[in-house]
mmCIF file of C-alpha atoms in Angstrom:
data_model
loop_
_atom_site.group_PDB
_atom_site.id
_atom_site.type_symbol
_atom_site.label_atom_id
_atom_site.label_comp_id
_atom_site.label_asym_id
_atom_site.label_seq_id
_atom_site.Cartn_x
_atom_site.Cartn_y
_atom_site.Cartn_z
ATOM 1 C CA MET A 104 39.913 -38.083 -20.667
ATOM 2 C CA GLU A 105 40.212 -34.327 -20.472
ATOM 3 C CA ARG A 106 42.387 -33.085 -17.628
ATOM 4 C CA ILE A 107 43.015 -29.747 -16.034
ATOM 5 C CA PRO A 108 46.748 -28.967 -15.925
ATOM 6 C CA ILE A 109 48.337 -28.379 -12.526
ATOM 7 C CA LEU A 110 51.475 -26.247 -12.651
ATOM 8 C CA LYS A 111 54.124 -26.206 -9.984
ATOM 9 C CA MET A 112 55.469 -22.775 -9.194
ATOM 10 C CA GLY A 113 58.021 -22.812 -6.433
ATOM 11 C CA PRO A 114 56.315 -23.960 -3.276
ATOM 12 C CA PHE A 115 52.864 -23.448 -4.769
ATOM 13 C CA LEU A 116 50.595 -25.240 -7.195
ATOM 14 C CA LEU A 117 48.778 -23.237 -9.841
ATOM 15 C CA VAL A 118 45.529 -24.391 -11.407
ATOM 16 C CA THR A 119 43.718 -22.327 -14.020
ATOM 17 C CA ILE A 120 40.348 -23.643 -14.962
ATOM 18 C CA GLN A 121 39.632 -22.521 -18.516
ATOM 19 C CA VAL A 122 36.533 -24.588 -19.192
ATOM 20 C CA ASP A 123 33.289 -25.087 -17.374
ATOM 21 C CA LEU A 124 33.779 -27.818 -14.841
ATOM 22 C CA TYR A 125 31.527 -30.780 -15.292
ATOM 23 C CA ASP A 126 31.297 -33.301 -12.496
ATOM 24 C CA ARG A 127 33.811 -35.881 -13.714
ATOM 25 C CA LEU A 128 36.363 -33.226 -14.577
ATOM 26 C CA ALA A 129 35.981 -31.716 -11.110
ATOM 27 C CA LEU A 130 36.393 -35.107 -9.444
ATOM 28 C CA GLY A 131 39.485 -35.746 -11.588
ATOM 29 C CA LEU A 132 40.905 -32.378 -10.583
ATOM 30 C CA GLU A 133 40.324 -33.113 -6.909
ATOM 31 C CA GLN A 134 42.195 -36.415 -7.206
ATOM 32 C CA ASP A 135 45.087 -35.014 -9.285
ATOM 33 C CA LEU A 136 45.510 -32.016 -7.050
ATOM 34 C CA VAL A 137 45.618 -33.989 -3.821
ATOM 35 C CA ASN A 138 48.161 -36.346 -5.394
ATOM 36 C CA MET A 139 50.264 -33.392 -6.529
ATOM 37 C CA VAL A 140 50.186 -31.759 -3.087
ATOM 38 C CA SER A 141 51.329 -34.988 -1.514
ATOM 39 C CA LYS A 142 54.023 -35.587 -4.171
ATOM 40 C CA THR A 143 55.504 -32.077 -4.211
ATOM 41 C CA GLY A 144 54.859 -31.093 -0.625
ATOM 42 C CA ALA A 145 53.399 -27.824 -1.850
ATOM 43 C CA ARG A 146 52.661 -25.135 0.713
ATOM 44 C CA GLY A 147 49.820 -23.511 -1.179
ATOM 45 C CA VAL A 148 47.297 -24.072 -3.964
ATOM 46 C CA LEU A 149 46.002 -21.260 -6.166
ATOM 47 C CA ILE A 150 42.902 -21.984 -8.219
ATOM 48 C CA GLU A 151 41.984 -19.438 -10.894
ATOM 49 C CA ILE A 152 38.346 -19.640 -11.966
ATOM 50 C CA SER A 153 37.712 -16.410 -13.893
ATOM 51 C CA ALA A 154 36.648 -18.370 -16.980
ATOM 52 C CA VAL A 155 34.062 -20.370 -15.068
ATOM 53 C CA SER A 156 30.612 -18.977 -15.675
ATOM 54 C CA ILE A 157 28.453 -21.870 -14.524
ATOM 55 C CA VAL A 158 28.655 -23.248 -11.041
ATOM 56 C CA ASP A 159 26.571 -25.662 -9.014
ATOM 57 C CA SER A 160 26.548 -26.955 -5.472
ATOM 58 C CA PHE A 161 28.647 -29.937 -6.500
ATOM 59 C CA MET A 162 31.480 -27.777 -7.737
ATOM 60 C CA GLY A 163 31.203 -25.612 -4.637
ATOM 61 C CA ARG A 164 31.618 -28.718 -2.540
ATOM 62 C CA ILE A 165 34.593 -29.958 -4.585
ATOM 63 C CA ILE A 166 36.402 -26.652 -4.005
ATOM 64 C CA GLY A 167 35.630 -26.904 -0.297
ATOM 65 C CA ASN A 168 36.919 -30.501 -0.286
ATOM 66 C CA ILE A 169 40.128 -29.534 -2.076
ATOM 67 C CA ALA A 170 40.735 -26.834 0.529
ATOM 68 C CA SER A 171 40.117 -29.181 3.447
ATOM 69 C CA MET A 172 42.286 -31.957 1.978
ATOM 70 C CA SER A 173 45.110 -29.534 1.174
ATOM 71 C CA ARG A 174 44.974 -28.081 4.658
ATOM 72 C CA ILE A 175 45.362 -31.515 6.201
ATOM 73 C CA MET A 176 48.482 -31.896 4.099
ATOM 74 C CA GLY A 177 49.742 -28.479 5.107
ATOM 75 C CA ALA A 178 48.792 -26.382 2.097
ATOM 76 C CA GLU A 179 46.555 -23.296 2.007
ATOM 77 C CA THR A 180 44.041 -22.857 -0.817
ATOM 78 C CA VAL A 181 43.232 -19.562 -2.522
ATOM 79 C CA VAL A 182 40.467 -19.214 -5.092
ATOM 80 C CA VAL A 183 40.894 -16.194 -7.345
ATOM 81 C CA GLY A 184 38.948 -14.408 -10.057
ATOM 82 C CA MET A 185 35.444 -15.520 -9.237
ATOM 83 C CA GLN A 186 32.844 -13.885 -11.484
ATOM 84 C CA PRO A 187 30.093 -11.839 -9.791
ATOM 85 C CA ALA A 188 27.382 -14.123 -11.176
ATOM 86 C CA VAL A 189 29.166 -17.186 -9.789
ATOM 87 C CA ALA A 190 29.553 -15.558 -6.375
ATOM 88 C CA ILE A 191 25.862 -14.656 -6.271
ATOM 89 C CA THR A 192 24.879 -18.190 -7.299
ATOM 90 C CA LEU A 193 27.055 -19.760 -4.606
ATOM 91 C CA VAL A 194 25.611 -17.443 -1.957
ATOM 92 C CA GLU A 195 22.074 -18.241 -3.095
ATOM 93 C CA LEU A 196 22.946 -21.932 -2.826
ATOM 94 C CA GLY A 197 24.123 -21.290 0.721
ATOM 95 C CA ILE A 198 27.769 -22.132 -0.004
ATOM 96 C CA THR A 199 30.229 -19.736 1.622
ATOM 97 C CA LEU A 200 33.421 -21.790 1.041
ATOM 98 C CA GLN A 201 34.495 -21.803 4.675
ATOM 99 C CA GLY A 202 38.215 -22.341 5.014
ATOM 100 C CA VAL A 203 38.919 -21.216 1.467
ATOM 101 C CA HIS A 204 40.785 -17.947 0.973
ATOM 102 C CA THR A 205 39.699 -15.760 -1.911
ATOM 103 C CA ALA A 206 41.366 -12.974 -3.853
ATOM 104 C CA LEU A 207 40.426 -10.760 -6.762
ATOM 105 C CA ASP A 208 43.176 -11.823 -9.161
ATOM 106 C CA VAL A 209 46.241 -14.051 -9.434
ATOM 107 C CA GLU A 210 48.598 -11.332 -8.241
ATOM 108 C CA LYS A 211 46.632 -10.610 -5.081
ATOM 109 C CA GLY A 212 46.126 -14.347 -4.615
ATOM 110 C CA MET A 213 49.868 -14.959 -4.714
ATOM 111 C CA ASP A 214 50.456 -12.195 -2.168
ATOM 112 C CA LEU A 215 47.810 -13.745 0.047
ATOM 113 C CA LEU A 216 49.378 -17.212 -0.265
ATOM 114 C CA LEU A 217 52.832 -15.877 0.574
ATOM 115 C CA ASN A 218 51.327 -14.099 3.520
ATOM 116 C CA LYS A 219 49.299 -17.045 4.768
ATOM 117 C CA THR A 220 52.129 -19.502 4.509
ATOM 118 C CA GLY A 221 54.562 -17.109 6.168
ATOM 119 C CA LEU A 222 56.859 -17.337 3.179
ATOM 120 C CA ASP A 223 56.967 -13.574 2.675
ATOM 121 C CA GLN A 224 59.431 -13.447 5.604
ATOM 122 C CA LEU A 225 56.924 -11.322 7.472
ATOM 123 C CA GLN A 226 55.331 -12.259 10.687
ATOM 124 C CA LYS A 227 52.124 -14.147 10.256
ATOM 125 C CA GLN A 228 49.055 -12.024 10.857
ATOM 126 C CA GLU A 229 47.351 -12.613 14.124
ATOM 127 C CA GLU A 230 43.839 -12.497 12.739
ATOM 128 C CA PRO A 231 43.467 -15.138 10.044
ATOM 129 C CA ASP A 232 40.731 -13.168 8.264
ATOM 130 C CA GLU A 233 42.783 -10.017 7.830
ATOM 131 C CA PRO A 234 43.469 -9.466 4.134
ATOM 132 C CA ALA A 235 46.935 -9.756 2.736
ATOM 133 C CA GLU A 236 47.467 -6.123 1.948
ATOM 134 C CA MET B 278 -31.400 -1.783 -34.264
ATOM 135 C CA ASN B 279 -33.037 -0.606 -31.058
ATOM 136 C CA ILE B 280 -34.415 2.823 -30.427
ATOM 137 C CA THR B 281 -31.476 4.136 -28.425
ATOM 138 C CA ALA B 282 -29.054 3.157 -31.155
ATOM 139 C CA GLN B 283 -31.212 4.885 -33.759
ATOM 140 C CA LEU B 284 -31.481 7.975 -31.628
ATOM 141 C CA ILE B 285 -27.770 8.161 -31.034
ATOM 142 C CA GLN B 286 -27.118 7.732 -34.715
ATOM 143 C CA ARG B 287 -29.597 10.471 -35.626
ATOM 144 C CA LEU B 288 -28.932 12.962 -32.837
ATOM 145 C CA LYS B 289 -25.204 12.417 -32.460
ATOM 146 C CA LYS B 290 -24.490 16.120 -32.808
ATOM 147 C CA THR B 291 -26.994 17.137 -30.098
ATOM 148 C CA ILE B 292 -25.783 14.448 -27.718
ATOM 149 C CA LEU B 293 -22.205 15.523 -28.202
ATOM 150 C CA ASP B 294 -23.135 19.149 -27.518
ATOM 151 C CA ASN B 295 -25.077 18.164 -24.404
ATOM 152 C CA TRP B 296 -22.291 15.951 -23.225
ATOM 153 C CA MET B 297 -19.692 18.635 -23.768
ATOM 154 C CA GLY B 298 -21.989 21.058 -21.940
ATOM 155 C CA THR B 299 -22.178 18.773 -18.896
ATOM 156 C CA GLN B 300 -18.445 18.212 -18.923
ATOM 157 C CA LEU B 301 -17.582 21.875 -19.310
ATOM 158 C CA SER B 302 -19.962 22.961 -16.552
ATOM 159 C CA ASP B 303 -18.443 20.444 -14.149
ATOM 160 C CA GLN B 304 -16.313 22.193 -11.546
ATOM 161 C CA SER B 305 -13.853 19.349 -11.433
ATOM 162 C CA LEU B 306 -12.884 19.572 -15.121
ATOM 163 C CA ARG B 307 -9.137 19.912 -15.374
ATOM 164 C CA PHE B 308 -8.371 22.544 -17.982
ATOM 165 C CA ASP B 309 -4.795 22.485 -16.755
ATOM 166 C CA LEU B 310 -4.461 18.930 -18.038
ATOM 167 C CA ILE B 311 -6.602 18.875 -21.185
ATOM 168 C CA SER B 312 -7.836 21.558 -23.592
ATOM 169 C CA GLU B 313 -11.483 21.945 -24.585
ATOM 170 C CA GLU B 314 -10.654 21.194 -28.183
ATOM 171 C CA GLU B 315 -8.847 18.006 -27.311
ATOM 172 C CA LEU B 316 -11.668 16.962 -25.014
ATOM 173 C CA ARG B 317 -14.206 17.481 -27.802
ATOM 174 C CA LYS B 318 -12.148 15.413 -30.226
ATOM 175 C CA GLN B 319 -11.828 12.619 -27.681
ATOM 176 C CA SER B 320 -15.523 12.667 -26.866
ATOM 177 C CA GLU B 321 -16.559 12.683 -30.515
ATOM 178 C CA GLU B 322 -14.358 9.716 -31.269
ATOM 179 C CA LEU B 323 -15.823 7.746 -28.379
ATOM 180 C CA LEU B 324 -19.410 8.633 -29.266
ATOM 181 C CA ASN B 325 -18.884 7.676 -32.918
ATOM 182 C CA GLY B 326 -17.415 4.366 -31.853
ATOM 183 C CA LEU B 327 -20.318 3.712 -29.521
ATOM 184 C CA ALA B 328 -22.873 4.582 -32.200
ATOM 185 C CA ARG B 329 -21.219 2.218 -34.674
ATOM 186 C CA ALA B 330 -21.100 -0.587 -32.116
ATOM 187 C CA MET B 331 -24.722 -0.138 -31.078
ATOM 188 C CA ALA B 332 -25.824 -0.079 -34.690
ATOM 189 C CA SER B 333 -25.023 -3.785 -34.824
ATOM 190 C CA GLY B 334 -28.059 -4.379 -32.596
ATOM 191 C CA ASN B 335 -26.105 -5.547 -29.612
ATOM 192 C CA ALA B 336 -26.725 -3.322 -26.627
ATOM 193 C CA ASP B 337 -25.837 -5.673 -23.770
ATOM 194 C CA ASN B 338 -22.639 -7.555 -24.281
ATOM 195 C CA ILE B 339 -19.748 -5.108 -24.344
ATOM 196 C CA TYR B 340 -17.316 -7.994 -24.724
ATOM 197 C CA ALA B 341 -18.690 -8.705 -28.211
ATOM 198 C CA VAL B 342 -16.510 -8.063 -31.234
ATOM 199 C CA GLU B 343 -18.453 -4.911 -32.235
ATOM 200 C CA TYR B 344 -17.443 -3.209 -29.007
ATOM 201 C CA GLU B 345 -13.756 -3.810 -29.381
ATOM 202 C CA PRO B 346 -13.088 -0.410 -30.985
ATOM 203 C CA VAL B 347 -15.062 1.315 -28.199
ATOM 204 C CA THR B 348 -13.227 -0.435 -25.390
ATOM 205 C CA GLU B 349 -9.963 0.280 -27.150
ATOM 206 C CA ILE B 350 -10.725 3.985 -27.375
ATOM 207 C CA LEU B 351 -11.806 4.013 -23.726
ATOM 208 C CA ALA B 352 -8.732 2.119 -22.570
ATOM 209 C CA ASP B 353 -6.603 4.553 -24.484
ATOM 210 C CA ILE B 354 -8.314 7.582 -22.956
ATOM 211 C CA SER B 355 -8.131 6.323 -19.378
ATOM 212 C CA THR B 356 -4.503 5.161 -19.641
ATOM 213 C CA THR B 357 -3.483 8.567 -20.960
ATOM 214 C CA ARG B 358 -5.480 10.236 -18.210
ATOM 215 C CA ALA B 359 -3.860 8.052 -15.558
ATOM 216 C CA ARG B 360 -0.480 9.176 -16.824
ATOM 217 C CA GLN B 361 -1.521 12.825 -17.063
ATOM 218 C CA GLY B 362 -2.541 12.776 -13.418
ATOM 219 C CA PHE B 363 -6.339 12.830 -13.566
ATOM 220 C CA SER B 364 -8.053 11.435 -10.493
ATOM 221 C CA PRO B 365 -10.073 8.207 -10.884
ATOM 222 C CA ARG B 366 -13.254 10.156 -10.071
ATOM 223 C CA GLU B 367 -12.676 12.596 -12.908
ATOM 224 C CA THR B 368 -11.971 9.800 -15.352
ATOM 225 C CA VAL B 369 -15.059 7.777 -14.519
ATOM 226 C CA LEU B 370 -17.269 10.868 -14.402
ATOM 227 C CA TYR B 371 -16.279 11.442 -18.012
ATOM 228 C CA VAL B 372 -18.001 8.225 -19.065
ATOM 229 C CA LEU B 373 -20.894 8.560 -16.659
ATOM 230 C CA SER B 374 -21.694 12.043 -17.919
ATOM 231 C CA LEU B 375 -22.272 10.503 -21.357
ATOM 232 C CA LYS B 376 -24.992 8.383 -19.794
ATOM 233 C CA GLN B 377 -26.770 11.516 -18.629
ATOM 234 C CA ALA B 378 -26.462 13.124 -22.043
ATOM 235 C CA ILE B 379 -28.007 10.144 -23.846
ATOM 236 C CA ALA B 380 -30.679 9.643 -21.185
ATOM 237 C CA ASP B 381 -31.757 13.266 -21.580
ATOM 238 C CA ILE B 382 -32.273 12.758 -25.303
ATOM 239 C CA LEU B 383 -34.176 9.535 -24.692
ATOM 240 C CA GLU B 384 -36.400 11.305 -22.212
ATOM 241 C CA GLN B 385 -37.217 14.029 -24.699
ATOM 242 C CA GLN B 386 -37.920 11.652 -27.561
ATOM 243 C CA LEU B 387 -39.872 9.017 -25.660
ATOM 244 C CA ALA B 388 -41.793 11.313 -23.315
ATOM 245 C CA ASP B 389 -45.096 9.772 -24.394
ATOM 246 C CA GLN B 390 -43.981 6.137 -24.028
ATOM 247 C CA PRO B 391 -42.910 5.751 -20.382
ATOM 248 C CA GLU B 392 -42.604 1.958 -20.571
ATOM 249 C CA GLN B 393 -40.381 2.072 -23.606
ATOM 250 C CA LEU B 394 -38.370 4.877 -22.014
ATOM 251 C CA TYR B 395 -37.824 2.793 -18.888
ATOM 252 C CA ARG B 396 -36.583 -0.191 -20.846
ATOM 253 C CA GLU B 397 -34.270 1.898 -22.976
ATOM 254 C CA VAL B 398 -32.821 3.782 -20.035
ATOM 255 C CA MET B 399 -32.192 0.552 -18.137
ATOM 256 C CA ALA B 400 -30.409 -0.953 -21.139
ATOM 257 C CA LEU B 401 -28.381 2.215 -21.520
ATOM 258 C CA ASN B 402 -27.515 2.075 -17.830
ATOM 259 C CA ARG B 403 -26.211 -1.458 -18.074
ATOM 260 C CA LEU B 404 -24.149 -0.673 -21.127
ATOM 261 C CA LEU B 405 -22.528 2.461 -19.788
ATOM 262 C CA ASP B 406 -21.918 0.959 -16.362
ATOM 263 C CA SER B 407 -19.940 -1.807 -18.030
ATOM 264 C CA LEU B 408 -18.031 0.792 -19.986
ATOM 265 C CA SER B 409 -17.203 2.732 -16.836
ATOM 266 C CA ILE B 410 -15.928 -0.459 -15.206
ATOM 267 C CA ILE B 411 -13.580 -0.916 -18.157
ATOM 268 C CA THR B 412 -12.478 2.683 -17.772
ATOM 269 C CA PHE B 413 -11.738 2.112 -14.125
ATOM 270 C CA GLU B 414 -9.839 -1.077 -14.767
ATOM 271 C CA THR B 415 -7.598 0.407 -17.401
ATOM 272 C CA PHE B 416 -7.128 3.533 -15.341
ATOM 273 C CA ILE B 417 -5.803 1.484 -12.433
ATOM 274 C CA LYS B 418 -3.662 -0.566 -14.776
ATOM 275 C CA GLY B 419 -2.176 2.632 -16.179
ATOM 276 C CA ARG B 420 -1.447 3.914 -12.682
ATOM 277 C CA GLU B 421 0.165 0.608 -11.725
ATOM 278 C CA GLU B 422 2.424 0.808 -14.737
ATOM 279 C CA VAL B 423 3.522 4.263 -13.629
ATOM 280 C CA ILE B 424 4.201 2.961 -10.105
ATOM 281 C CA LEU B 425 6.120 -0.066 -11.374
ATOM 282 C CA ARG B 426 8.280 2.116 -13.581
ATOM 283 C CA GLN B 427 9.016 4.418 -10.683
ATOM 284 C CA THR B 428 9.879 1.489 -8.415
ATOM 285 C CA ASP B 429 12.364 0.265 -11.003
ATOM 286 C CA GLU B 430 13.878 3.693 -11.324
ATOM 287 C CA ILE B 431 14.163 4.123 -7.565
ATOM 288 C CA SER B 432 15.910 0.809 -7.052
ATOM 289 C CA GLU B 433 18.159 1.696 -9.948
ATOM 290 C CA ILE B 434 19.275 5.060 -8.583
ATOM 291 C CA SER B 435 19.188 4.265 -4.873
ATOM 292 C CA THR B 436 22.186 1.956 -4.867
ATOM 293 C CA PRO B 437 25.176 3.898 -6.129
ATOM 294 C CA VAL B 438 28.636 2.442 -5.677
ATOM 295 C CA ILE B 439 31.154 5.117 -4.717
ATOM 296 C CA ARG B 440 34.905 4.842 -4.943
ATOM 297 C CA VAL B 441 36.075 6.590 -1.800
ATOM 298 C CA TRP B 442 39.741 5.652 -2.126
ATOM 299 C CA GLU B 443 42.021 3.645 -4.326
ATOM 300 C CA GLY B 444 40.876 0.108 -3.621
ATOM 301 C CA ILE B 445 38.039 1.098 -1.297
ATOM 302 C CA LEU B 446 34.394 1.184 -2.386
ATOM 303 C CA ALA B 447 31.458 2.525 -0.410
ATOM 304 C CA LEU B 448 27.846 1.618 -0.986
ATOM 305 C CA PRO B 449 25.261 3.619 0.929
ATOM 306 C CA ILE B 450 22.003 1.720 1.155
ATOM 307 C CA ILE B 451 18.902 3.878 1.416
ATOM 308 C CA GLY B 452 15.569 2.282 2.189
ATOM 309 C CA THR B 453 14.651 -1.221 3.238
ATOM 310 C CA LEU B 454 16.571 -4.121 1.758
ATOM 311 C CA ASP B 455 14.309 -6.738 0.246
ATOM 312 C CA SER B 456 15.298 -9.728 -1.852
ATOM 313 C CA GLY B 457 14.943 -7.849 -5.115
ATOM 314 C CA ARG B 458 17.049 -4.912 -3.986
ATOM 315 C CA THR B 459 19.659 -7.145 -2.395
ATOM 316 C CA GLN B 460 20.121 -8.702 -5.797
ATOM 317 C CA VAL B 461 20.608 -5.274 -7.402
ATOM 318 C CA VAL B 462 22.967 -4.146 -4.607
ATOM 319 C CA MET B 463 25.000 -7.332 -4.884
ATOM 320 C CA GLU B 464 25.255 -7.194 -8.658
ATOM 321 C CA ASN B 465 26.294 -3.531 -8.672
ATOM 322 C CA LEU B 466 28.813 -4.017 -5.887
ATOM 323 C CA LEU B 467 30.425 -7.154 -7.291
ATOM 324 C CA GLN B 468 30.617 -5.704 -10.786
ATOM 325 C CA GLU B 469 32.243 -2.570 -9.413
ATOM 326 C CA ILE B 470 34.744 -4.671 -7.445
ATOM 327 C CA VAL B 471 35.719 -6.395 -10.683
ATOM 328 C CA ASN B 472 35.893 -3.106 -12.599
ATOM 329 C CA THR B 473 38.008 -1.245 -10.080
ATOM 330 C CA GLY B 474 39.903 -4.128 -8.516
ATOM 331 C CA SER B 475 38.947 -2.896 -5.071
ATOM 332 C CA THR B 476 39.677 -5.143 -2.126
ATOM 333 C CA ILE B 477 37.520 -3.426 0.468
ATOM 334 C CA ALA B 478 33.828 -2.592 0.279
ATOM 335 C CA ILE B 479 31.974 -0.558 2.881
ATOM 336 C CA LEU B 480 28.223 -1.196 3.134
ATOM 337 C CA ASP B 481 26.690 1.789 4.869
ATOM 338 C CA ILE B 482 23.259 1.098 6.318
ATOM 339 C CA SER B 483 22.576 4.443 8.005
ATOM 340 C CA GLY B 484 19.780 4.936 5.472
ATOM 341 C CA VAL B 485 18.060 1.667 6.343
ATOM 342 C CA PRO B 486 15.151 2.446 8.680
ATOM 343 C CA THR B 487 14.825 -0.942 10.373
ATOM 344 C CA VAL B 488 16.849 -4.107 10.441
ATOM 345 C CA ASP B 489 14.938 -7.329 10.964
ATOM 346 C CA SER B 490 16.201 -10.866 10.582
ATOM 347 C CA LEU B 491 15.379 -10.853 6.872
ATOM 348 C CA VAL B 492 17.335 -7.674 6.192
ATOM 349 C CA ALA B 493 20.228 -9.025 8.263
ATOM 350 C CA GLN B 494 20.145 -12.218 6.245
ATOM 351 C CA HIS B 495 20.332 -10.203 3.039
ATOM 352 C CA LEU B 496 23.272 -8.224 4.415
ATOM 353 C CA ILE B 497 25.082 -11.423 5.346
ATOM 354 C CA LYS B 498 24.438 -12.741 1.835
ATOM 355 C CA THR B 499 25.974 -9.645 0.287
ATOM 356 C CA VAL B 500 28.996 -9.885 2.586
ATOM 357 C CA SER B 501 29.449 -13.572 1.739
ATOM 358 C CA ALA B 502 29.304 -12.887 -1.992
ATOM 359 C CA THR B 503 31.905 -10.128 -1.652
ATOM 360 C CA ARG B 504 34.151 -12.499 0.274
ATOM 361 C CA LEU B 505 33.805 -15.195 -2.372
ATOM 362 C CA MET B 506 35.061 -12.677 -4.898
ATOM 363 C CA GLY B 507 38.098 -12.040 -2.762
ATOM 364 C CA ALA B 508 37.197 -8.663 -1.299
ATOM 365 C CA GLU B 509 36.561 -7.741 2.310
ATOM 366 C CA CYS B 510 33.298 -6.171 3.457
ATOM 367 C CA ILE B 511 32.703 -3.742 6.298
ATOM 368 C CA ILE B 512 29.193 -2.839 7.441
ATOM 369 C CA SER B 513 28.901 0.682 8.784
ATOM 370 C CA GLY B 514 26.140 2.996 9.941
ATOM 371 C CA ILE B 515 24.866 0.697 12.667
ATOM 372 C CA ARG B 516 22.889 3.000 14.929
ATOM 373 C CA ALA B 517 22.184 2.281 18.585
ATOM 374 C CA GLU B 518 18.638 1.072 17.956
ATOM 375 C CA ILE B 519 19.771 -1.171 15.104
ATOM 376 C CA ALA B 520 22.481 -2.692 17.301
ATOM 377 C CA GLN B 521 19.821 -3.315 19.932
ATOM 378 C CA ALA B 522 17.473 -4.884 17.418
ATOM 379 C CA ILE B 523 20.215 -7.124 16.013
ATOM 380 C CA VAL B 524 21.203 -8.427 19.435
ATOM 381 C CA HIS B 525 17.596 -8.891 20.561
ATOM 382 C CA LEU B 526 16.837 -10.847 17.410
ATOM 383 C CA GLY B 527 19.818 -13.071 18.114
ATOM 384 C CA ILE B 528 21.497 -12.336 14.785
ATOM 385 C CA ASP B 529 25.175 -13.185 14.786
ATOM 386 C CA LEU B 530 27.250 -10.590 12.971
ATOM 387 C CA SER B 531 30.454 -11.440 14.824
ATOM 388 C CA SER B 532 32.098 -12.834 11.705
ATOM 389 C CA ILE B 533 31.496 -9.542 9.904
ATOM 390 C CA LYS B 534 33.468 -6.363 10.468
ATOM 391 C CA THR B 535 31.106 -3.647 11.649
ATOM 392 C CA ARG B 536 31.448 -0.009 12.628
ATOM 393 C CA ALA B 537 28.997 2.567 13.949
ATOM 394 C CA THR B 538 29.844 5.256 11.420
ATOM 395 C CA LEU B 539 31.106 5.509 7.886
ATOM 396 C CA ALA B 540 34.088 7.415 9.260
ATOM 397 C CA GLY B 541 34.925 4.502 11.521
ATOM 398 C CA ALA B 542 34.640 2.074 8.623
ATOM 399 C CA LEU B 543 36.887 4.242 6.464
ATOM 400 C CA GLN B 544 39.459 4.325 9.210
ATOM 401 C CA LEU B 545 39.331 0.540 9.506
ATOM 402 C CA ALA B 546 39.623 0.251 5.731
ATOM 403 C CA PHE B 547 42.708 2.472 5.785
ATOM 404 C CA SER B 548 44.349 0.432 8.488
ATOM 405 C CA MET B 549 43.481 -2.786 6.629
ATOM 406 C CA SER B 550 45.108 -1.432 3.484
ATOM 407 C CA LYS B 551 48.053 -0.237 5.553
ATOM 408 C CA LEU B 552 47.302 3.382 4.717
ATOM 409 C CA GLU B 553 47.872 6.179 7.171
ATOM 410 C CA VAL B 554 46.071 9.498 7.293
ATOM 411 C CA ARG B 555 47.715 12.122 9.477
ATOM 412 C CA ALA B 556 47.043 15.715 10.284
ATOM 413 C CA GLN B 557 49.649 17.955 8.739
ATOM 414 C CA ASP B 558 52.495 18.661 11.058
ATOM 415 C CA ARG B 559 51.252 21.699 12.925
ATOM 416 C CA THR B 560 54.585 22.951 14.244
ATOM 417 C CA THR B 561 55.810 24.010 10.815
ATOM 418 C CA ASN B 562 52.629 25.960 10.107
ATOM 419 C CA PHE B 563 52.578 27.459 13.547
ATOM 420 C CA GLY B 564 55.371 29.872 12.931
ATOM 421 C CA LEU B 565 53.944 30.965 9.566
ATOM 422 C CA LYS B 566 50.470 31.706 10.881
ATOM 423 C CA ARG B 567 51.413 33.819 13.805
#
């Protein structure tokens, strides 16, 4: 079965989705990722989806689930690189990905993760919805 | 072939002259839009087409195959006129004045046969009325095309995305936001965010006349989409009456950053990006000026 690789990078997990997610692949990713978070004790998860051009409510829900599950285990989730068309589709479907942080690209996503987890040695921002910069 | 058709065929030249005479004597003729020569050419073409169609013996059903060239010529004329800016009255009068021209000839030729004249004139009436309906229809269609094109152009140019600072975009919205325009606004904004890598977008709604729940919903949609992309959205230009309307409608914008003016939003954007804008230190200039 096809799998999406999950890379460990310091205290974070890095997932780049290079193919369109079909349902079984997404479910597999959810399972693998949760296992990895629990095994490595990661503090953050960064999911890069710039290659994803097709999205449906199921995938939106999976991303939301991953974020919720990771949070329970003490990891923040950042989704980066969403295409405009995907964002519009998700909004039209009524999915706003509550509890998921978003960033424009991997670099900004990493900054955001560092910031959110307090690992950038700076004080944590008081307002959780303030951007990283 | 009925009598009218024969007459038209035979006296085409006279009818055309009469018709041109009526048209030229009409006060409402627009010489600023069409020249006499062009008008004559147009009229001749139409009359020839009509004569050919009537020669087939059919003088009632304008939807028959023989009339296709006539209706085509007419449609062509009225669409061009709609684009040139003729009024509907002027366009339809053009066809109706042909009726008068032919009726005059019929009256002359059939002066001694009143019954025949009556029948012919009635038939002519029916035929030309149908033709004027076609003219009207195509005229309106032509106008609608013009309006549709303009609507497209307006929605295209009325949503510019401006880069006000490194990493800060501004999007002034002018006019009411409907679903179609929201889509255009969203697409332009998101694409520009990707192109410039901006993290903050300011939606300025000072140009939006009224905000109802639907417009608010569209705004919230746009903000959500921007957030999904990883950028932050500020809504500015919320006037007193709009703030009142929003609260009275029970719309919750508390999760969205809002400011009364574009200046306020820009300031917020600066502080969010940890930028500082200061007035130049006056004390150093003070000595130089005095």
